[in-house]
Amino acid sequence: MASQESNSKQSNLELSYIRLSPSPHPDGSVSSDEPIVFLHGLETCHIEFSRTTPFLSKDYELILVDLPGHSGSKEILPLTLENAANALFHLISTKVAGGRAHIVGLSLGGFVGLEFARRYPELVLSLFCTGCAPYSGLRRWVMSQPRLLGGVGIVLGRLATDAMFWLPIGVKPLPGLREEFRKNQSMALLTAGYTAVHAVSLEDLAKIDGVRIAIVAGGKRDSVRDTREAGRVLSSKNPECKAFVVRDAVHLWDLQLPELFAQGVRAWVDGSEMPKEFEVLYSCEGIKTSHGQVILDRHI
């Protein structure tokens, strides 16, 4: 497997990224020629996916991006969904053979993926996103307080021991990732990130057309209700879109259940059956009950 890193800042849109290219198979078979671009969450970086990529890198070209304001792309500002989508357009249209890619986004990266699909659907082969349903109710109110959230996050980030830091996230420590958290953490970044995701609405999702999207909730931390509603809206534009919940997953479940995360990505990219842990929340095809019956009413 070949690895290529880019940190070029030739323009304000030149994202830093890592490219993992599969080695030739011993039997001479050809790997997929459809690349997958990974977009991380707020405060992290491409390292976040290092537990997931080993399950995919033998078969796909993987491009792991640092989003604007983060790590290798720290100087690309401001952090807005529009700026991130435009930078991603520049990357895919200039650095990816064929100028199209599958997109995988988690949390902030999922919101960026949805914005990218809205603005540049012709560049998206498919989108697998998680932890990025537009907020409602109490969650929406909390996200409307970006400076409060940012201040709390900075204080906890500075005072917490490693055990205290990773415990509420619900995953085992990943070497090097907390250091990137510390480097990326600032009131400006957190305020910008929370403001950006709070502004996303179901009406924005209704503007996405022609992109096959899986939107997933981590059942232990994400809003299942909001994810179901997002799936309803997305399916109204494209019946191939589906909403899922993985009941045992936390928010950053790429770190918690990396093999299952990779299996879900693989199945969605290939258009094959999703792993059984992906419980359908909303689909134009209906869902199967525990008795094997199919509910055709989409409002589940």
Coordinates of C-alpha atoms in Angstrom, one line a residue, residues 74-204:
K74 CA -5.0 25.0 9.9
E75 CA -4.3 28.1 7.7
I76 CA -7.4 27.6 5.5
L77 CA -9.9 30.0 7.0
P78 CA -12.6 30.7 7.8
L79 CA -14.1 27.4 8.9
T80 CA -17.5 27.4 7.3
L81 CA -19.4 24.7 5.5
E82 CA -19.3 26.7 2.3
N83 CA -15.5 27.2 2.5
A84 CA -15.0 23.5 3.3
A85 CA -17.2 22.4 0.4
N86 CA -15.4 24.7 -2.0
A87 CA -12.0 23.4 -0.8
L88 CA -13.2 19.8 -1.2
F89 CA -14.4 20.6 -4.7
H90 CA -10.9 21.9 -5.5
L91 CA -9.3 18.7 -4.1
I92 CA -11.6 16.3 -5.9
S93 CA -11.6 18.1 -9.2
T94 CA -7.8 18.6 -9.3
K95 CA -6.3 15.6 -7.3
V96 CA -8.7 12.7 -7.9
A97 CA -8.7 10.8 -11.2
G98 CA -12.0 11.1 -12.9
G99 CA -13.0 14.1 -10.7
R100 CA -15.5 12.1 -8.6
A101 CA -15.4 10.3 -5.3
H102 CA -17.4 8.5 -2.6
I103 CA -17.6 10.7 0.6
V104 CA -17.5 9.5 4.2
G105 CA -18.1 12.1 6.8
L106 CA -18.5 12.0 10.6
S107 CA -20.0 14.8 12.7
L108 CA -18.6 18.1 11.3
G109 CA -17.3 16.0 8.4
G110 CA -20.8 14.7 7.8
F111 CA -22.2 18.2 7.7
V112 CA -19.5 19.1 5.2
G113 CA -20.4 16.1 3.1
L114 CA -24.0 17.1 3.0
E115 CA -23.2 20.6 2.0
F116 CA -20.8 19.3 -0.7
A117 CA -23.5 17.1 -2.0
R118 CA -25.9 20.0 -2.2
R119 CA -23.4 22.3 -4.0
Y120 CA -21.6 19.7 -6.2
P121 CA -23.7 16.6 -6.6
E122 CA -22.0 15.8 -9.9
L123 CA -18.8 15.1 -8.0
V124 CA -20.3 12.7 -5.5
L125 CA -20.5 9.0 -6.2
S126 CA -22.2 8.4 -2.9
L127 CA -22.3 9.8 0.6
F128 CA -22.0 7.9 3.9
C129 CA -22.4 10.3 6.8
T130 CA -23.0 9.8 10.6
G131 CA -23.7 12.1 13.5
C132 CA -24.9 14.9 11.3
A133 CA -28.6 15.1 11.3
P134 CA -29.9 18.7 11.6
Y135 CA -30.7 19.4 15.3
S136 CA -34.1 19.9 16.9
G137 CA -35.4 20.6 20.4
L138 CA -33.0 20.8 23.2
R139 CA -30.0 19.8 21.1
R140 CA -30.7 22.6 18.8
W141 CA -30.9 25.1 21.6
V142 CA -27.6 23.8 23.1
M143 CA -25.9 24.1 19.7
S144 CA -27.2 27.7 19.5
Q145 CA -24.8 28.6 22.3
P146 CA -21.4 28.2 20.5
R147 CA -19.3 30.4 22.8
L148 CA -20.6 28.6 25.9
L149 CA -20.0 25.2 24.3
G150 CA -16.5 26.3 23.2
G151 CA -15.6 27.7 26.6
V152 CA -16.6 24.5 28.3
G153 CA -14.8 22.4 25.8
I154 CA -11.5 24.3 26.1
V155 CA -11.6 24.2 30.0
L156 CA -12.3 20.5 30.0
G157 CA -9.7 19.8 27.3
R158 CA -7.0 21.6 29.3
L159 CA -7.8 20.1 32.7
A160 CA -8.8 16.5 31.9
T161 CA -6.4 13.7 32.3
D162 CA -6.2 11.2 29.4
A163 CA -8.7 8.9 31.2
M164 CA -11.1 11.8 31.8
F165 CA -10.7 13.0 28.2
W166 CA -11.5 9.7 26.5
L167 CA -14.2 8.4 29.0
P168 CA -17.1 10.6 27.9
I169 CA -16.2 10.1 24.3
G170 CA -16.7 6.3 24.9
V171 CA -13.7 5.0 23.0
K172 CA -10.2 3.7 23.7
P173 CA -7.4 6.3 23.5
L174 CA -5.9 6.7 20.1
P175 CA -2.2 7.6 20.2
G176 CA -1.6 11.1 18.7
L177 CA -5.2 12.1 18.4
R178 CA -5.5 14.0 21.7
E179 CA -2.4 16.0 20.8
E180 CA -4.1 17.1 17.6
F181 CA -7.2 18.0 19.6
R182 CA -5.0 20.3 21.7
K183 CA -3.4 21.9 18.7
N184 CA -6.7 22.5 17.0
Q185 CA -8.7 23.6 20.0
S186 CA -9.4 27.3 20.1
M187 CA -12.4 29.5 20.9
A188 CA -12.4 30.7 17.3
L189 CA -12.5 27.2 15.8
L190 CA -15.1 25.8 18.2
T191 CA -17.4 28.8 17.8
A192 CA -17.1 28.6 14.0
G193 CA -17.8 24.9 14.0
Y194 CA -20.8 24.9 16.3
T195 CA -22.2 27.9 14.5
A196 CA -21.8 26.2 11.1
V197 CA -23.6 22.9 12.1
H198 CA -26.3 24.7 14.1
A199 CA -27.3 26.5 10.9
V200 CA -28.1 23.4 8.9
S201 CA -31.8 22.6 8.5
L202 CA -34.0 20.0 6.9
E203 CA -34.7 22.6 4.3
D204 CA -31.0 22.5 3.3

